[in-house]
Tab-separated table of C-alpha atoms (C1' of nucleotides) and ligand atoms in Angstrom:
chain	number	residue	atom	x	y	z
A	1	MET	CA	-11.829	-21.091	-36.367
A	2	PHE	CA	-8.640	-21.166	-38.405
A	3	SER	CA	-7.436	-18.042	-40.176
A	4	LYS	CA	-7.529	-17.768	-43.948
A	5	THR	CA	-3.761	-18.136	-43.906
A	6	SER	CA	-4.023	-21.498	-42.119
A	7	GLN	CA	-6.739	-22.673	-44.452
A	8	TYR	CA	-4.830	-21.706	-47.591
A	9	THR	CA	-1.760	-23.371	-46.105
A	10	LEU	CA	-3.468	-26.705	-45.515
A	11	ARG	CA	-5.209	-26.703	-48.873
A	12	ALA	CA	-1.987	-25.744	-50.669
A	13	LEU	CA	0.123	-28.390	-48.959
A	14	VAL	CA	-2.408	-31.119	-49.678
A	15	TYR	CA	-2.476	-30.092	-53.336
A	16	ILE	CA	1.318	-30.005	-53.512
A	17	LEU	CA	1.580	-33.482	-52.049
A	18	LEU	CA	-1.048	-34.876	-54.393
A	19	GLU	CA	0.822	-33.457	-57.386
A	20	ASN	CA	4.202	-34.585	-56.034
A	21	SER	CA	2.867	-38.103	-55.911
A	22	LYS	CA	2.207	-37.773	-59.657
A	23	GLY	CA	5.803	-36.664	-60.136
A	24	ARG	CA	5.080	-32.939	-60.483
A	25	ASN	CA	6.186	-29.850	-58.532
A	26	PRO	CA	3.447	-27.253	-58.972
A	27	GLY	CA	4.026	-23.505	-58.928
A	28	PHE	CA	2.069	-21.088	-56.789
A	29	ARG	CA	-0.191	-19.843	-59.579
A	30	GLU	CA	-1.328	-23.340	-60.388
A	31	ILE	CA	-1.728	-24.143	-56.694
A	32	ALA	CA	-3.827	-21.045	-56.098
A	33	ARG	CA	-6.006	-21.849	-59.082
A	34	GLU	CA	-6.608	-25.399	-57.883
A	35	ILE	CA	-7.403	-24.517	-54.285
A	36	ASP	CA	-9.242	-21.290	-55.129
A	37	SER	CA	-7.076	-18.842	-53.212
A	38	PRO	CA	-5.530	-15.480	-54.154
A	39	ALA	CA	-2.408	-16.308	-56.152
A	40	GLU	CA	0.071	-13.702	-54.927
A	41	PHE	CA	-0.996	-14.123	-51.333
A	42	THR	CA	-0.633	-17.874	-51.635
A	43	GLY	CA	2.838	-17.294	-53.067
A	44	LYS	CA	3.738	-15.246	-50.000
A	45	ILE	CA	2.440	-17.912	-47.648
A	46	LEU	CA	4.453	-20.605	-49.412
A	47	GLN	CA	7.510	-18.371	-49.310
A	48	ASP	CA	7.110	-18.143	-45.514
A	49	LEU	CA	6.567	-21.876	-45.182
A	50	ALA	CA	9.676	-22.514	-47.288
A	51	ARG	CA	11.705	-20.227	-45.018
A	52	LYS	CA	10.428	-22.253	-42.073
A	53	LYS	CA	11.362	-25.512	-43.845
A	54	ILE	CA	7.806	-26.771	-43.824
A	55	VAL	CA	7.802	-27.000	-47.595
A	56	SER	CA	10.617	-27.090	-50.151
A	57	SER	CA	10.923	-25.079	-53.317
A	58	ALA	CA	13.036	-25.007	-56.412
A	59	LYS	CA	13.709	-21.799	-58.302
A	60	GLY	CA	14.247	-21.422	-61.991
A	61	LYS	CA	12.788	-23.236	-64.936
A	62	HIS	CA	11.003	-26.411	-63.850
A	63	GLY	CA	10.928	-25.050	-60.319
A	64	GLY	CA	8.004	-25.380	-57.985
A	65	PHE	CA	6.997	-26.607	-54.563
A	66	PHE	CA	7.380	-30.034	-53.051
A	67	LEU	CA	7.457	-31.906	-49.769
A	68	THR	CA	10.479	-34.032	-48.883
A	69	GLU	CA	10.001	-37.320	-47.079
A	70	ALA	CA	10.930	-35.625	-43.809
A	71	GLN	CA	8.489	-32.799	-44.420
A	72	ARG	CA	5.732	-35.318	-44.990
A	73	GLN	CA	6.196	-36.408	-41.367
A	74	ILE	CA	5.553	-32.920	-39.928
A	75	SER	CA	2.381	-32.883	-37.850
A	76	LEU	CA	-0.522	-30.599	-38.669
A	77	ARG	CA	-0.044	-29.238	-35.181
A	78	THR	CA	3.469	-28.043	-35.954
A	79	ILE	CA	2.314	-26.474	-39.185
A	80	ILE	CA	-0.588	-24.652	-37.564
A	81	GLU	CA	1.547	-23.515	-34.650
A	82	HIS	CA	3.966	-21.941	-37.110
A	83	ILE	CA	1.117	-19.838	-38.447
A	84	GLU	CA	-1.183	-19.168	-35.508
A	85	GLY	CA	1.487	-19.042	-32.823
A	86	GLU	CA	2.927	-21.494	-30.333
A	87	ASN	CA	0.124	-21.300	-27.793
A	88	ILE	CA	-2.922	-21.695	-29.987
A	89	PHE	CA	-3.553	-25.078	-28.340
A	90	GLN	CA	-3.044	-23.767	-24.819
A	91	SER	CA	-4.815	-20.433	-24.725
A	92	CYS	CA	-8.000	-19.711	-22.790
A	93	GLY	CA	-11.181	-19.704	-24.873
A	94	PHE	CA	-12.629	-16.988	-22.708
A	95	GLY	CA	-9.651	-14.712	-23.349
A	96	LEU	CA	-7.951	-14.880	-19.947
A	97	LYS	CA	-4.208	-14.292	-20.045
A	98	TYR	CA	-3.592	-18.018	-19.735
A	99	CYS	CA	-5.589	-21.180	-19.138
A	100	ASP	CA	-5.366	-22.598	-15.630
A	101	ALA	CA	-7.444	-25.653	-14.808
A	102	ALA	CA	-7.041	-24.962	-11.094
A	103	ASN	CA	-8.516	-21.475	-11.488
A	104	PRO	CA	-10.757	-21.920	-14.481
A	105	CYS	CA	-12.778	-19.461	-16.514
A	106	PRO	CA	-16.444	-20.413	-16.862
A	107	LEU	CA	-15.817	-22.027	-20.250
A	108	HIS	CA	-12.798	-24.043	-19.212
A	109	GLU	CA	-14.393	-27.454	-18.720
A	110	GLU	CA	-15.951	-27.609	-22.168
A	111	TYR	CA	-13.349	-25.597	-24.027
A	112	ALA	CA	-10.306	-27.426	-22.725
A	113	THR	CA	-11.887	-30.738	-23.704
A	114	ILE	CA	-12.514	-29.644	-27.270
A	115	ARG	CA	-9.153	-27.930	-27.544
A	116	GLU	CA	-7.466	-31.121	-26.356
A	117	GLN	CA	-9.343	-33.239	-28.881
A	118	LEU	CA	-8.347	-30.977	-31.721
A	119	GLN	CA	-4.777	-30.865	-30.529
A	120	GLN	CA	-4.611	-34.651	-30.310
A	121	TYR	CA	-5.851	-34.951	-33.851
A	122	MET	CA	-3.498	-32.329	-35.236
A	123	ASN	CA	-0.627	-33.864	-33.337
A	124	SER	CA	-1.127	-37.330	-34.753
A	125	HIS	CA	-1.933	-36.420	-38.341
A	126	THR	CA	-0.003	-35.021	-41.270
A	127	ILE	CA	-0.607	-33.566	-44.695
A	128	SER	CA	-0.247	-37.143	-45.988
A	129	HIS	CA	-3.194	-38.215	-43.854
A	130	LEU	CA	-5.265	-35.417	-45.332
A	131	ALA	CA	-4.190	-36.122	-48.893
A	132	PHE	CA	-4.596	-39.896	-48.736
A	133	GLN	CA	-7.706	-40.622	-46.682
A	134	THR	CA	-7.928	-44.177	-45.393
A	135	ASP	CA	-11.452	-44.663	-46.670
A	136	GLY	CA	-10.338	-43.691	-50.158
A	137	GLN	CA	-13.192	-41.233	-50.424
A	138	ARG	CA	-12.688	-38.440	-52.910
A	139	ILE	CA	-11.717	-35.236	-51.124
A	140	TYR	CA	-12.278	-31.672	-52.211
A	141	LEU	CA	-9.841	-28.755	-52.125
A	142	LYS	CA	-12.225	-26.229	-53.588
A	143	ARG	CA	-15.910	-25.873	-54.184
A	144	GLU	CA	-18.229	-23.915	-56.463
A	145	ALA	CA	-20.556	-21.452	-54.727
A	146	LEU	CA	-24.049	-22.744	-53.924
B	1	MET	CA	-10.894	-19.472	-31.651
B	2	PHE	CA	-13.364	-16.799	-30.653
B	3	SER	CA	-12.681	-13.177	-31.528
B	4	LYS	CA	-11.790	-10.646	-28.860
B	5	THR	CA	-15.248	-9.191	-29.325
B	6	SER	CA	-16.871	-12.532	-28.492
B	7	GLN	CA	-14.627	-13.023	-25.503
B	8	TYR	CA	-15.291	-9.555	-24.099
B	9	THR	CA	-18.990	-10.134	-24.699
B	10	LEU	CA	-19.119	-13.361	-22.729
B	11	ARG	CA	-17.000	-12.022	-19.895
B	12	ALA	CA	-19.056	-8.808	-19.715
B	13	LEU	CA	-22.409	-10.591	-19.712
B	14	VAL	CA	-21.316	-12.979	-16.985
B	15	TYR	CA	-20.136	-10.065	-14.873
B	16	ILE	CA	-23.362	-8.145	-15.469
B	17	LEU	CA	-25.444	-11.146	-14.404
B	18	LEU	CA	-23.372	-11.713	-11.288
B	19	GLU	CA	-23.812	-8.059	-10.276
B	20	ASN	CA	-27.514	-8.088	-11.182
B	21	SER	CA	-27.977	-10.968	-8.797
B	22	LYS	CA	-26.585	-8.690	-6.072
B	23	GLY	CA	-29.141	-6.042	-7.051
B	24	ARG	CA	-26.741	-3.836	-9.034
B	25	ASN	CA	-26.640	-2.650	-12.675
B	26	PRO	CA	-22.999	-1.985	-13.502
B	27	GLY	CA	-21.801	0.597	-16.011
B	28	PHE	CA	-19.359	-0.150	-18.824
B	29	ARG	CA	-16.343	1.361	-17.105
B	30	GLU	CA	-16.796	-0.829	-14.076
B	31	ILE	CA	-17.468	-3.857	-16.270
B	32	ALA	CA	-14.338	-3.256	-18.313
B	33	ARG	CA	-12.272	-2.870	-15.163
B	34	GLU	CA	-13.576	-6.116	-13.699
B	35	ILE	CA	-13.126	-8.220	-16.823
B	36	ASP	CA	-9.899	-6.501	-17.920
B	37	SER	CA	-11.018	-5.202	-21.291
B	38	PRO	CA	-10.658	-1.808	-23.013
B	39	ALA	CA	-13.400	0.376	-21.543
B	40	GLU	CA	-14.608	2.344	-24.569
B	41	PHE	CA	-14.492	-0.694	-26.806
B	42	THR	CA	-16.474	-2.672	-24.257
B	43	GLY	CA	-18.975	0.176	-24.172
B	44	LYS	CA	-19.377	-0.079	-27.941
B	45	ILE	CA	-19.876	-3.831	-27.771
B	46	LEU	CA	-22.550	-3.460	-25.090
B	47	GLN	CA	-24.216	-0.750	-27.145
B	48	ASP	CA	-24.433	-3.200	-30.061
B	49	LEU	CA	-25.728	-5.986	-27.844
B	50	ALA	CA	-28.346	-3.640	-26.413
B	51	ARG	CA	-29.492	-2.727	-29.938
B	52	LYS	CA	-29.816	-6.450	-30.634
B	53	LYS	CA	-31.807	-6.925	-27.379
B	54	ILE	CA	-29.273	-9.350	-25.959
B	55	VAL	CA	-28.696	-7.084	-22.992
B	56	SER	CA	-30.749	-4.236	-21.508
B	57	SER	CA	-29.527	-0.815	-20.479
B	58	ALA	CA	-30.786	2.164	-18.568
B	59	LYS	CA	-29.550	5.671	-19.322
B	60	GLY	CA	-29.203	8.495	-16.867
B	61	LYS	CA	-28.253	8.578	-13.252
B	62	HIS	CA	-28.344	5.101	-11.721
B	63	GLY	CA	-28.284	3.680	-15.223
B	64	GLY	CA	-26.285	0.642	-16.261
B	65	PHE	CA	-26.578	-2.769	-17.873
B	66	PHE	CA	-28.745	-5.700	-16.885
B	67	LEU	CA	-30.253	-8.924	-18.177
B	68	THR	CA	-34.011	-9.431	-18.037
B	69	GLU	CA	-35.419	-12.839	-17.197
B	70	ALA	CA	-36.054	-13.454	-20.907
B	71	GLN	CA	-32.509	-12.414	-21.801
B	72	ARG	CA	-31.158	-14.878	-19.284
B	73	GLN	CA	-32.703	-17.645	-21.387
B	74	ILE	CA	-30.821	-16.681	-24.577
B	75	SER	CA	-28.409	-19.431	-25.586
B	76	LEU	CA	-24.687	-18.822	-25.917
B	77	ARG	CA	-25.108	-19.971	-29.482
B	78	THR	CA	-27.494	-17.141	-30.287
B	79	ILE	CA	-25.188	-14.621	-28.659
B	80	ILE	CA	-22.117	-15.851	-30.521
B	81	GLU	CA	-23.985	-16.030	-33.814
B	82	HIS	CA	-24.933	-12.373	-33.394
B	83	ILE	CA	-21.249	-11.515	-33.219
B	84	GLU	CA	-19.468	-14.013	-35.441
B	85	GLY	CA	-22.214	-14.430	-38.014
B	86	GLU	CA	-25.029	-16.895	-38.572
B	87	ASN	CA	-22.952	-19.664	-40.109
B	88	ILE	CA	-20.079	-19.891	-37.664
B	89	PHE	CA	-21.362	-23.332	-36.633
B	90	GLN	CA	-21.845	-24.542	-40.197
B	91	SER	CA	-18.805	-23.321	-42.065
B	92	CYS	CA	-16.042	-25.549	-43.408
B	93	GLY	CA	-12.883	-25.670	-41.279
B	94	PHE	CA	-10.775	-26.007	-44.385
B	95	GLY	CA	-12.238	-22.827	-45.870
B	96	LEU	CA	-14.400	-24.326	-48.628
B	97	LYS	CA	-17.379	-22.197	-49.590
B	98	TYR	CA	-19.663	-24.435	-47.553
B	99	CYS	CA	-19.469	-27.691	-45.659
B	100	ASP	CA	-20.930	-30.705	-47.419
B	101	ALA	CA	-20.650	-34.078	-45.713
B	102	ALA	CA	-21.352	-35.825	-49.016
B	103	ASN	CA	-18.427	-34.061	-50.680
B	104	PRO	CA	-16.119	-33.475	-47.753
B	105	CYS	CA	-12.889	-31.567	-47.430
B	106	PRO	CA	-10.052	-33.620	-45.918
B	107	LEU	CA	-10.724	-32.172	-42.456
B	108	HIS	CA	-14.453	-32.716	-42.490
B	109	GLU	CA	-14.692	-35.878	-40.412
B	110	GLU	CA	-12.804	-34.488	-37.442
B	111	TYR	CA	-13.817	-30.867	-37.791
B	112	ALA	CA	-17.549	-31.449	-38.143
B	113	THR	CA	-17.489	-33.609	-35.017
B	114	ILE	CA	-15.816	-30.953	-32.931
B	115	ARG	CA	-17.928	-28.193	-34.408
B	116	GLU	CA	-21.053	-30.158	-33.571
B	117	GLN	CA	-19.925	-30.716	-30.002
B	118	LEU	CA	-19.256	-27.038	-29.487
B	119	GLN	CA	-22.530	-26.101	-31.090
B	120	GLN	CA	-24.440	-28.519	-28.870
B	121	TYR	CA	-22.868	-27.008	-25.793
B	122	MET	CA	-23.481	-23.437	-26.852
B	123	ASN	CA	-27.013	-24.286	-27.817
B	124	SER	CA	-27.909	-25.766	-24.461
B	125	HIS	CA	-26.154	-23.284	-22.206
B	126	THR	CA	-26.695	-19.670	-21.234
B	127	ILE	CA	-24.887	-16.855	-19.487
B	128	SER	CA	-26.595	-18.098	-16.302
B	129	HIS	CA	-24.892	-21.463	-16.700
B	130	LEU	CA	-21.547	-19.725	-17.008
B	131	ALA	CA	-22.170	-17.406	-14.068
B	132	PHE	CA	-23.557	-20.049	-11.721
B	133	GLN	CA	-21.539	-23.223	-12.248
B	134	THR	CA	-23.200	-26.362	-10.931
B	135	ASP	CA	-20.123	-27.479	-9.035
B	136	GLY	CA	-20.034	-24.173	-7.203
B	137	GLN	CA	-16.375	-23.754	-8.078
B	138	ARG	CA	-15.114	-20.191	-8.077
B	139	ILE	CA	-14.818	-18.886	-11.615
B	140	TYR	CA	-12.494	-16.227	-12.979
B	141	LEU	CA	-13.315	-13.351	-15.327
B	142	LYS	CA	-9.823	-11.930	-15.402
B	143	ARG	CA	-6.333	-13.002	-14.532
B	144	GLU	CA	-3.014	-11.377	-13.668
B	145	ALA	CA	-0.185	-12.004	-16.126
B	146	LEU	CA	2.133	-14.890	-15.277
C	1	DT	C1'	-35.121	23.311	-12.487
C	2	DT	C1'	-30.525	22.548	-12.325
C	3	DT	C1'	-26.879	19.205	-11.826
C	4	DA	C1'	-24.699	14.871	-12.166
C	5	DA	C1'	-24.104	10.459	-13.967
C	6	DA	C1'	-25.057	7.322	-17.084
C	7	DA	C1'	-25.615	5.161	-22.020
C	8	DA	C1'	-25.833	6.342	-27.050
C	9	DA	C1'	-23.940	8.096	-30.974
C	10	DG	C1'	-20.544	9.540	-34.024
C	11	DA	C1'	-15.972	10.443	-35.578
C	12	DC	C1'	-11.575	8.995	-35.692
C	13	DA	C1'	-7.091	6.155	-34.942
C	14	DT	C1'	-4.402	2.081	-34.822
C	15	DT	C1'	-3.191	-2.531	-35.769
C	16	DA	C1'	-3.354	-6.918	-37.830
C	17	DA	C1'	-4.875	-9.685	-41.586
C	18	DT	C1'	-5.414	-10.132	-46.215
C	19	DA	C1'	-4.180	-9.005	-50.903
C	20	DT	C1'	-1.671	-7.085	-54.994
C	21	DC	C1'	2.075	-5.372	-57.798
C	22	DT	C1'	6.911	-4.894	-59.219
C	23	DT	C1'	11.671	-6.112	-59.251
C	24	DT	C1'	15.351	-9.393	-58.378
C	25	DT	C1'	17.492	-13.818	-58.225
C	26	DT	C1'	18.005	-18.438	-59.779
C	27	DA	C1'	18.308	-22.391	-62.748
C	28	DA	C1'	17.220	-25.106	-66.697
C	29	DA	C1'	16.863	-25.449	-71.500
C	30	DA	C1'	17.352	-23.808	-76.095
D	1	DT	C1'	25.274	-17.609	-73.795
D	2	DT	C1'	20.800	-16.117	-74.206
D	3	DT	C1'	16.101	-16.934	-73.147
D	4	DT	C1'	12.536	-18.460	-70.315
D	5	DA	C1'	10.134	-19.811	-66.333
D	6	DA	C1'	10.110	-20.165	-61.837
D	7	DA	C1'	10.502	-18.613	-56.645
D	8	DA	C1'	12.152	-14.774	-53.575
D	9	DA	C1'	12.019	-10.329	-52.110
D	10	DG	C1'	10.285	-5.915	-51.368
D	11	DA	C1'	6.949	-2.308	-51.596
D	12	DT	C1'	2.469	-0.995	-51.291
D	13	DA	C1'	-2.721	-1.296	-50.896
D	14	DT	C1'	-6.997	-2.672	-48.873
D	15	DT	C1'	-9.995	-4.389	-45.458
D	16	DA	C1'	-11.507	-5.900	-41.096
D	17	DA	C1'	-10.822	-5.922	-36.255
D	18	DT	C1'	-9.749	-3.491	-32.404
D	19	DG	C1'	-9.451	0.636	-29.798
D	20	DT	C1'	-10.029	5.776	-28.393
D	21	DC	C1'	-12.009	10.323	-28.042
D	22	DT	C1'	-15.741	13.760	-28.125
D	23	DT	C1'	-20.450	15.168	-28.165
D	24	DT	C1'	-25.358	14.244	-27.412
D	25	DT	C1'	-29.269	12.358	-25.080
D	26	DT	C1'	-31.526	10.665	-21.141
D	27	DT	C1'	-32.814	10.135	-16.344
D	28	DA	C1'	-32.748	10.567	-11.477
D	29	DA	C1'	-31.737	13.167	-7.668
D	30	DA	C1'	-30.555	17.332	-5.320
E	1	FES	S1	-9.149	-21.059	-18.112
E	1	FES	FE1	-10.321	-20.507	-19.848
E	1	FES	S2	-10.139	-22.250	-21.099
E	1	FES	FE2	-8.975	-22.824	-19.339
E	2	FES	S1	-16.489	-29.876	-45.841
E	2	FES	FE1	-14.927	-28.969	-44.688
E	2	FES	S2	-15.643	-29.183	-42.676
E	2	FES	FE2	-17.225	-30.116	-43.820
DNA sequence: TTTAAAAAAGACATTAATATCTTTTTAAAA
DNA sequence: TTTTAAAAAGATATTAATGTCTTTTTTAAA
C-alpha cells in the first residue's frame, strides 16, 4: 500500500512528536532504533522532510528533530503527497492514465470509493492524531517478529 | 496502490475474457496493444500466470491465451495474492512486522477497515465481474493521455 | 514434411526504491 | 578556542521492479 519511505516517515514523525511532548528533540539514530528502521536511510528521509518544511531540525550539539506548532497542523495527506506524489489520491487503480468517472475502468466504482475514504481520513488527520489517540489506547511504533 | 504488474495482469485478463467471449484467443502482442502495456513484459507476466494456472495458453499456430470455465471462477483476491504475495491483505499499513488489532499501530483502526473492504470486494469478484459489469456501462482498458 | 505463427524460456538492460558510508557544516558546551 | 555531538550533503551500493531482446519449442496449416 504505502512505500517503505512513507511508512518510515509516519513512524518517525509520530516518535518525534511523542518525544517533543516530553521536552526532547531526538536524533535520527535514536529515532531509527525506536521505530525499527535503517538509521542512515531514516536520516536521509528526515533530511528531505526538513527541506520540505514538514519537520524542523537543529544542527550541532543538542540538535535533533522536532515539529513546530504549525507543522503539527499539517495533514497526513500533505505529508504523503510529498512522498508518493501529488496524484496518489487521484490516480486510477487499474493503471489507466487518469481516473475518469464518466469513462470508468472496471475497478472504478469500488476503487474510487475506497480511495476517497482514505483521502478523507488523511485529509482530516495529523501526526498529532496518530500520536495521541482519542481512546488513549497504547500504540505501537515497532514490533518484535512473531 | 497496486503494482504495475498487478494492473497489467487485471487489464490483460479482462481483455482476454472479452475476446474469448467473441470466440478468439488473443496473443500477447495484441493484448499489450489493446491494454497499452509493454508487449514483452506483458508476455512474461502471462507466462507466469499460465505457470500458476490462472490463465491458459496454447502454443503454435492459432495459439493464444484464454480462460477456462474454472479459471473464470478464480477470485480477484487469489489473482492479486499470486502477484503481490499471500499477506497483502493482512499486512500492517504502518509497516509493523504484522498487524495485531490487540496491539495496534496508530493507523490500525482506519487502515484495517479499508483493507477489509478491499479484501471483501476482491474475494467476491472475478475477472468476469470486471469484464461484464452489471450496469452494462462501457468499460475502458486503456486511455489516451490528457 | 515444410513453413509459419504462436508461447516458453533464458539472458540481459534499465530504472526506481532502498540502504550504507564518508565528509562537511553547524552549534553548544567545556 | 577547542572539543563534541548533531544534521546536512554527497557519493556509492544493493535490491527489486520493470522492461527488452534472442533463441527454443510447439502446433496447425499449407
Ligand atoms: S477510472 Fe480507474 S479508478 Fe477511476
Ligand atoms: S497494526 Fe498496523 S494496520 Fe493493524
